[in-house]
Amino acid sequence: MEISNYLKIKKLLPKNVNLLAVSKGFESSRIQILNEFGQQDFGESKFQEAYEKQILLSNIKNIKWHFIGKIQSNKIRKIVNHFDYIHSVDSVKNLLKISNAAIEIGKIQKILIQVKLANDPSKGGIHCDDLIEKWEELKKIKNVLIIGLMTINPKGLSAKENLKLFIKCREIADYLKLPECSMGMSNDWNEAIEAGTTWLRIGSLIFGER
């Protein structure tokens, strides 16, 4: 656990940038320790692993859970039921399923739409042109509150290349009048801040290597 790193990063963050501690792959006890230092937002990418942690930490009432992983259709209702935010909505099909689940549960689900900004077959997301084209239609979908965009850059890019893609994501979010951008991880968080991120997803810098 790199508490000193956590405190250092927190001190460097501009006021409008939130730190999302990516706790996937780490024990619930580490989440509890970080929560005691004031961290409330935690990111998980596998429902079952997250759910087990949520049960173990159910006595801590101020934790906000963010789903950041690949969405499996058969887990959507459970994700909607147990997560405050979903960052990784990578298709209109999944957005509609989230809407249906939220209607059933009686919840307004906060989501960020994952956009694909580079030709990387390993990363999902809605192509930015498709998103802009369908935007008026997407805004009308019930029981989902689209608060922003999320993106994951391909691995191996230079700082300049990372910055360019992050700026593109921020520009699209601004064009669509969306306040939030979830972009930047342990290896490219400085570029993400420069480009205007509002959510940094940081795991290994805080928790150590998995």
PDB file of C-alpha atoms in Angstrom:
ATOM      1  CA  MET A   1       0.000   0.000   0.000  1.00  0.00           C
ATOM      2  CA  GLU A   2       1.546   3.291  -1.135  1.00  0.00           C
ATOM      3  CA  ILE A   3      -0.199   5.749   1.183  1.00  0.00           C
ATOM      4  CA  SER A   4       2.540   8.344   0.636  1.00  0.00           C
ATOM      5  CA  ASN A   5       1.871   8.199  -3.132  1.00  0.00           C
ATOM      6  CA  TYR A   6      -1.851   8.559  -2.504  1.00  0.00           C
ATOM      7  CA  LEU A   7      -1.369  11.651  -0.337  1.00  0.00           C
ATOM      8  CA  LYS A   8       1.111  13.124  -2.835  1.00  0.00           C
ATOM      9  CA  ILE A   9      -1.287  12.647  -5.773  1.00  0.00           C
ATOM     10  CA  LYS A  10      -4.217  14.077  -3.790  1.00  0.00           C
ATOM     11  CA  LYS A  11      -2.172  17.184  -3.012  1.00  0.00           C
ATOM     12  CA  LEU A  12      -1.307  17.697  -6.691  1.00  0.00           C
ATOM     13  CA  LEU A  13      -4.871  17.403  -7.995  1.00  0.00           C
ATOM     14  CA  PRO A  14      -6.713  20.524  -9.116  1.00  0.00           C
ATOM     15  CA  LYS A  15      -9.987  21.093  -7.257  1.00  0.00           C
ATOM     16  CA  ASN A  16     -12.162  19.892 -10.141  1.00  0.00           C
ATOM     17  CA  VAL A  17     -10.344  16.532 -10.505  1.00  0.00           C
ATOM     18  CA  ASN A  18     -11.627  13.530  -8.551  1.00  0.00           C
ATOM     19  CA  LEU A  19      -9.443  10.558  -7.705  1.00  0.00           C
ATOM     20  CA  LEU A  20     -10.993   7.168  -8.377  1.00  0.00           C
ATOM     21  CA  ALA A  21      -8.961   4.519  -6.529  1.00  0.00           C
ATOM     22  CA  VAL A  22      -8.984   1.423  -8.742  1.00  0.00           C
ATOM     23  CA  SER A  23      -9.241  -1.358  -6.174  1.00  0.00           C
ATOM     24  CA  LYS A  24      -9.840  -4.298  -8.529  1.00  0.00           C
ATOM     25  CA  GLY A  25      -7.580  -7.181  -7.594  1.00  0.00           C
ATOM     26  CA  PHE A  26      -6.904  -5.852  -4.094  1.00  0.00           C
ATOM     27  CA  GLU A  27      -8.344  -6.961  -0.764  1.00  0.00           C
ATOM     28  CA  SER A  28     -11.195  -5.140   0.955  1.00  0.00           C
ATOM     29  CA  SER A  29      -8.897  -4.373   3.920  1.00  0.00           C
ATOM     30  CA  ARG A  30      -6.878  -2.063   1.651  1.00  0.00           C
ATOM     31  CA  ILE A  31     -10.032  -0.220   0.638  1.00  0.00           C
ATOM     32  CA  GLN A  32     -10.850   0.236   4.305  1.00  0.00           C
ATOM     33  CA  ILE A  33      -7.384   1.678   5.047  1.00  0.00           C
ATOM     34  CA  LEU A  34      -7.633   4.135   2.159  1.00  0.00           C
ATOM     35  CA  ASN A  35     -11.159   5.095   3.211  1.00  0.00           C
ATOM     36  CA  GLU A  36      -9.769   6.003   6.640  1.00  0.00           C
ATOM     37  CA  PHE A  37      -7.512   8.517   4.859  1.00  0.00           C
ATOM     38  CA  GLY A  38     -10.609  10.103   3.298  1.00  0.00           C
ATOM     39  CA  GLN A  39     -10.940   8.210  -0.003  1.00  0.00           C
ATOM     40  CA  GLN A  40     -14.594   7.521  -0.881  1.00  0.00           C
ATOM     41  CA  ASP A  41     -14.612   6.588  -4.589  1.00  0.00           C
ATOM     42  CA  PHE A  42     -13.440   3.110  -5.604  1.00  0.00           C
ATOM     43  CA  GLY A  43     -13.350   1.464  -9.044  1.00  0.00           C
ATOM     44  CA  GLU A  44     -14.009  -2.205  -9.722  1.00  0.00           C
ATOM     45  CA  SER A  45     -14.192  -4.123 -13.000  1.00  0.00           C
ATOM     46  CA  LYS A  46     -15.616  -7.549 -12.066  1.00  0.00           C
ATOM     47  CA  PHE A  47     -19.049  -7.735 -10.487  1.00  0.00           C
ATOM     48  CA  GLN A  48     -18.558 -10.805  -8.294  1.00  0.00           C
ATOM     49  CA  GLU A  49     -15.270  -9.589  -6.822  1.00  0.00           C
ATOM     50  CA  ALA A  50     -16.765  -6.155  -6.152  1.00  0.00           C
ATOM     51  CA  TYR A  51     -19.937  -7.566  -4.609  1.00  0.00           C
ATOM     52  CA  GLU A  52     -17.941  -9.645  -2.115  1.00  0.00           C
ATOM     53  CA  LYS A  53     -16.030  -6.505  -1.082  1.00  0.00           C
ATOM     54  CA  GLN A  54     -19.251  -4.533  -0.789  1.00  0.00           C
ATOM     55  CA  ILE A  55     -20.637  -7.116   1.639  1.00  0.00           C
ATOM     56  CA  LEU A  56     -17.440  -7.079   3.730  1.00  0.00           C
ATOM     57  CA  LEU A  57     -17.436  -3.261   3.799  1.00  0.00           C
ATOM     58  CA  SER A  58     -21.185  -2.730   4.184  1.00  0.00           C
ATOM     59  CA  ASN A  59     -20.673  -0.976   7.528  1.00  0.00           C
ATOM     60  CA  ILE A  60     -18.809   1.868   5.755  1.00  0.00           C
ATOM     61  CA  LYS A  61     -21.592   4.092   4.475  1.00  0.00           C
ATOM     62  CA  ASN A  62     -19.630   6.742   2.570  1.00  0.00           C
ATOM     63  CA  ILE A  63     -18.054   4.516  -0.095  1.00  0.00           C
ATOM     64  CA  LYS A  64     -19.164   5.204  -3.670  1.00  0.00           C
ATOM     65  CA  TRP A  65     -18.674   2.298  -6.058  1.00  0.00           C
ATOM     66  CA  HIS A  66     -17.755   2.847  -9.724  1.00  0.00           C
ATOM     67  CA  PHE A  67     -17.949   0.054 -12.297  1.00  0.00           C
ATOM     68  CA  ILE A  68     -15.110   0.487 -14.814  1.00  0.00           C
ATOM     69  CA  GLY A  69     -14.839  -2.933 -16.488  1.00  0.00           C
ATOM     70  CA  LYS A  70     -16.216  -4.626 -19.567  1.00  0.00           C
ATOM     71  CA  ILE A  71     -19.985  -4.945 -19.129  1.00  0.00           C
ATOM     72  CA  GLN A  72     -21.431  -8.451 -19.452  1.00  0.00           C
ATOM     73  CA  SER A  73     -25.102  -8.469 -20.492  1.00  0.00           C
ATOM     74  CA  ASN A  74     -26.115 -11.025 -17.869  1.00  0.00           C
ATOM     75  CA  LYS A  75     -24.625  -8.875 -15.078  1.00  0.00           C
ATOM     76  CA  ILE A  76     -26.228  -5.543 -16.020  1.00  0.00           C
ATOM     77  CA  ARG A  77     -29.111  -5.671 -13.526  1.00  0.00           C
ATOM     78  CA  LYS A  78     -26.698  -6.538 -10.705  1.00  0.00           C
ATOM     79  CA  ILE A  79     -24.295  -3.766 -11.725  1.00  0.00           C
ATOM     80  CA  VAL A  80     -27.116  -1.206 -11.754  1.00  0.00           C
ATOM     81  CA  ASN A  81     -28.268  -2.457  -8.355  1.00  0.00           C
ATOM     82  CA  HIS A  82     -24.860  -2.208  -6.699  1.00  0.00           C
ATOM     83  CA  PHE A  83     -22.907   0.637  -8.331  1.00  0.00           C
ATOM     84  CA  ASP A  84     -23.284   4.408  -8.012  1.00  0.00           C
ATOM     85  CA  TYR A  85     -21.536   5.071 -11.337  1.00  0.00           C
ATOM     86  CA  ILE A  86     -20.860   3.038 -14.486  1.00  0.00           C
ATOM     87  CA  HIS A  87     -17.909   4.389 -16.492  1.00  0.00           C
ATOM     88  CA  SER A  88     -17.669   1.760 -19.211  1.00  0.00           C
ATOM     89  CA  VAL A  89     -20.924   1.922 -21.212  1.00  0.00           C
ATOM     90  CA  ASP A  90     -19.476   0.920 -24.564  1.00  0.00           C
ATOM     91  CA  SER A  91     -22.569   0.425 -26.757  1.00  0.00           C
ATOM     92  CA  VAL A  92     -26.103   1.726 -27.303  1.00  0.00           C
ATOM     93  CA  LYS A  93     -27.329  -1.834 -26.713  1.00  0.00           C
ATOM     94  CA  ASN A  94     -25.840  -1.867 -23.192  1.00  0.00           C
ATOM     95  CA  LEU A  95     -27.112   1.652 -22.517  1.00  0.00           C
ATOM     96  CA  LEU A  96     -30.673   0.494 -23.281  1.00  0.00           C
ATOM     97  CA  LYS A  97     -30.267  -2.576 -21.060  1.00  0.00           C
ATOM     98  CA  ILE A  98     -29.000  -0.373 -18.222  1.00  0.00           C
ATOM     99  CA  SER A  99     -32.038   1.863 -18.758  1.00  0.00           C
ATOM    100  CA  ASN A 100     -34.405  -1.129 -18.509  1.00  0.00           C
ATOM    101  CA  ALA A 101     -32.705  -2.391 -15.337  1.00  0.00           C
ATOM    102  CA  ALA A 102     -32.786   1.090 -13.774  1.00  0.00           C
ATOM    103  CA  ILE A 103     -36.508   1.433 -14.582  1.00  0.00           C
ATOM    104  CA  GLU A 104     -37.204  -1.946 -12.910  1.00  0.00           C
ATOM    105  CA  ILE A 105     -35.194  -1.009  -9.820  1.00  0.00           C
ATOM    106  CA  GLY A 106     -36.570   2.540  -9.685  1.00  0.00           C
ATOM    107  CA  LYS A 107     -33.180   4.229  -9.945  1.00  0.00           C
ATOM    108  CA  ILE A 108     -31.554   6.966 -12.029  1.00  0.00           C
ATOM    109  CA  GLN A 109     -28.218   5.412 -12.975  1.00  0.00           C
ATOM    110  CA  LYS A 110     -25.243   7.744 -13.398  1.00  0.00           C
ATOM    111  CA  ILE A 111     -23.170   6.700 -16.386  1.00  0.00           C
ATOM    112  CA  LEU A 112     -20.240   7.743 -18.526  1.00  0.00           C
ATOM    113  CA  ILE A 113     -20.131   6.616 -22.135  1.00  0.00           C
ATOM    114  CA  GLN A 114     -16.901   4.943 -23.212  1.00  0.00           C
ATOM    115  CA  VAL A 115     -15.658   6.475 -26.464  1.00  0.00           C
ATOM    116  CA  LYS A 116     -13.212   4.880 -28.865  1.00  0.00           C
ATOM    117  CA  LEU A 117     -10.731   7.482 -30.077  1.00  0.00           C
ATOM    118  CA  ALA A 118      -7.980   5.285 -31.544  1.00  0.00           C
ATOM    119  CA  ASN A 119      -7.883   2.194 -33.700  1.00  0.00           C
ATOM    120  CA  ASP A 120      -7.114  -0.307 -30.948  1.00  0.00           C
ATOM    121  CA  PRO A 121      -8.910  -3.688 -31.209  1.00  0.00           C
ATOM    122  CA  SER A 122      -8.260  -4.414 -27.514  1.00  0.00           C
ATOM    123  CA  LYS A 123     -10.308  -1.388 -26.366  1.00  0.00           C
ATOM    124  CA  GLY A 124     -14.076  -1.052 -26.607  1.00  0.00           C
ATOM    125  CA  GLY A 125     -16.260   2.003 -26.918  1.00  0.00           C
ATOM    126  CA  ILE A 126     -18.673   3.889 -29.130  1.00  0.00           C
ATOM    127  CA  HIS A 127     -16.973   5.613 -32.054  1.00  0.00           C
ATOM    128  CA  CYS A 128     -17.045   9.375 -31.494  1.00  0.00           C
ATOM    129  CA  ASP A 129     -18.812  10.069 -34.834  1.00  0.00           C
ATOM    130  CA  ASP A 130     -21.557   7.575 -33.974  1.00  0.00           C
ATOM    131  CA  LEU A 131     -21.964   9.117 -30.542  1.00  0.00           C
ATOM    132  CA  ILE A 132     -22.399  12.631 -31.922  1.00  0.00           C
ATOM    133  CA  GLU A 133     -24.789  11.401 -34.620  1.00  0.00           C
ATOM    134  CA  LYS A 134     -27.015   9.560 -32.099  1.00  0.00           C
ATOM    135  CA  TRP A 135     -26.691  12.055 -29.252  1.00  0.00           C
ATOM    136  CA  GLU A 136     -30.178  13.605 -29.374  1.00  0.00           C
ATOM    137  CA  GLU A 137     -31.678  10.112 -29.333  1.00  0.00           C
ATOM    138  CA  LEU A 138     -29.434   8.910 -26.475  1.00  0.00           C
ATOM    139  CA  LYS A 139     -30.307  11.890 -24.267  1.00  0.00           C
ATOM    140  CA  LYS A 140     -33.948  10.772 -24.241  1.00  0.00           C
ATOM    141  CA  ILE A 141     -33.258   7.303 -22.813  1.00  0.00           C
ATOM    142  CA  LYS A 142     -35.061   6.945 -19.485  1.00  0.00           C
ATOM    143  CA  ASN A 143     -33.583   6.405 -16.020  1.00  0.00           C
ATOM    144  CA  VAL A 144     -29.982   7.018 -17.066  1.00  0.00           C
ATOM    145  CA  LEU A 145     -28.133  10.230 -16.355  1.00  0.00           C
ATOM    146  CA  ILE A 146     -25.272  10.581 -18.828  1.00  0.00           C
ATOM    147  CA  ILE A 147     -22.781  12.758 -16.961  1.00  0.00           C
ATOM    148  CA  GLY A 148     -19.694  12.374 -19.135  1.00  0.00           C
ATOM    149  CA  LEU A 149     -17.336  10.364 -21.315  1.00  0.00           C
ATOM    150  CA  MET A 150     -14.712   7.754 -20.505  1.00  0.00           C
ATOM    151  CA  THR A 151     -11.766   6.677 -22.604  1.00  0.00           C
ATOM    152  CA  ILE A 152      -8.803   4.282 -22.329  1.00  0.00           C
ATOM    153  CA  ASN A 153      -5.785   5.071 -24.477  1.00  0.00           C
ATOM    154  CA  PRO A 154      -3.850   2.299 -26.256  1.00  0.00           C
ATOM    155  CA  LYS A 155      -0.699   1.114 -24.505  1.00  0.00           C
ATOM    156  CA  GLY A 156       2.742   2.315 -25.588  1.00  0.00           C
ATOM    157  CA  LEU A 157       1.853   5.871 -26.600  1.00  0.00           C
ATOM    158  CA  SER A 158       4.142   8.808 -25.937  1.00  0.00           C
ATOM    159  CA  ALA A 159       3.074  11.528 -23.498  1.00  0.00           C
ATOM    160  CA  LYS A 160       2.300  13.770 -26.490  1.00  0.00           C
ATOM    161  CA  GLU A 161       0.102  11.110 -28.134  1.00  0.00           C
ATOM    162  CA  ASN A 162      -1.749  10.467 -24.857  1.00  0.00           C
ATOM    163  CA  LEU A 163      -2.369  14.178 -24.411  1.00  0.00           C
ATOM    164  CA  LYS A 164      -3.729  14.510 -27.964  1.00  0.00           C
ATOM    165  CA  LEU A 165      -6.321  11.752 -27.422  1.00  0.00           C
ATOM    166  CA  PHE A 166      -7.330  13.091 -24.002  1.00  0.00           C
ATOM    167  CA  ILE A 167      -7.842  16.578 -25.470  1.00  0.00           C
ATOM    168  CA  LYS A 168     -10.053  15.037 -28.159  1.00  0.00           C
ATOM    169  CA  CYS A 169     -12.174  13.326 -25.479  1.00  0.00           C
ATOM    170  CA  ARG A 170     -12.529  16.582 -23.526  1.00  0.00           C
ATOM    171  CA  GLU A 171     -13.514  18.467 -26.706  1.00  0.00           C
ATOM    172  CA  ILE A 172     -16.261  15.947 -27.510  1.00  0.00           C
ATOM    173  CA  ALA A 173     -17.559  16.095 -23.919  1.00  0.00           C
ATOM    174  CA  ASP A 174     -17.632  19.911 -24.106  1.00  0.00           C
ATOM    175  CA  TYR A 175     -19.413  19.802 -27.474  1.00  0.00           C
ATOM    176  CA  LEU A 176     -22.087  17.530 -25.967  1.00  0.00           C
ATOM    177  CA  LYS A 177     -22.231  19.775 -22.854  1.00  0.00           C
ATOM    178  CA  LEU A 178     -21.122  16.927 -20.573  1.00  0.00           C
ATOM    179  CA  PRO A 179     -19.250  17.982 -17.408  1.00  0.00           C
ATOM    180  CA  GLU A 180     -17.298  14.799 -16.653  1.00  0.00           C
ATOM    181  CA  CYS A 181     -14.366  13.047 -18.335  1.00  0.00           C
ATOM    182  CA  SER A 182     -13.003   9.797 -16.902  1.00  0.00           C
ATOM    183  CA  MET A 183      -9.527   9.553 -18.396  1.00  0.00           C
ATOM    184  CA  GLY A 184      -6.014   8.994 -17.169  1.00  0.00           C
ATOM    185  CA  MET A 185      -4.504   6.096 -15.249  1.00  0.00           C
ATOM    186  CA  SER A 186      -1.287   5.426 -13.308  1.00  0.00           C
ATOM    187  CA  ASN A 187       0.963   5.870 -16.375  1.00  0.00           C
ATOM    188  CA  ASP A 188      -0.665   8.909 -18.032  1.00  0.00           C
ATOM    189  CA  TRP A 189      -2.438  10.863 -15.325  1.00  0.00           C
ATOM    190  CA  ASN A 190      -0.428  14.069 -15.770  1.00  0.00           C
ATOM    191  CA  GLU A 191      -1.466  14.325 -19.432  1.00  0.00           C
ATOM    192  CA  ALA A 192      -5.085  13.632 -18.451  1.00  0.00           C
ATOM    193  CA  ILE A 193      -5.059  16.512 -15.950  1.00  0.00           C
ATOM    194  CA  GLU A 194      -3.571  18.826 -18.575  1.00  0.00           C
ATOM    195  CA  ALA A 195      -6.349  17.843 -21.011  1.00  0.00           C
ATOM    196  CA  GLY A 196      -9.167  18.463 -18.528  1.00  0.00           C
ATOM    197  CA  THR A 197     -10.066  15.154 -16.899  1.00  0.00           C
ATOM    198  CA  THR A 198     -12.457  15.185 -13.936  1.00  0.00           C
ATOM    199  CA  TRP A 199     -11.951  11.539 -12.890  1.00  0.00           C
ATOM    200  CA  LEU A 200      -8.506   9.920 -12.672  1.00  0.00           C
ATOM    201  CA  ARG A 201      -8.587   6.109 -12.446  1.00  0.00           C
ATOM    202  CA  ILE A 202      -5.461   5.187 -10.475  1.00  0.00           C
ATOM    203  CA  GLY A 203      -4.654   1.730  -9.145  1.00  0.00           C
ATOM    204  CA  SER A 204      -1.037   0.571  -8.995  1.00  0.00           C
ATOM    205  CA  LEU A 205       0.395   3.954  -7.946  1.00  0.00           C
ATOM    206  CA  ILE A 206      -1.785   3.778  -4.823  1.00  0.00           C
ATOM    207  CA  PHE A 207      -2.144   0.078  -4.072  1.00  0.00           C
ATOM    208  CA  GLY A 208       1.138  -1.210  -5.498  1.00  0.00           C
ATOM    209  CA  GLU A 209       1.528  -3.847  -8.208  1.00  0.00           C
ATOM    210  CA  ARG A 210      -1.098  -6.576  -8.497  1.00  0.00           C
TER     211      ARG A 210
END
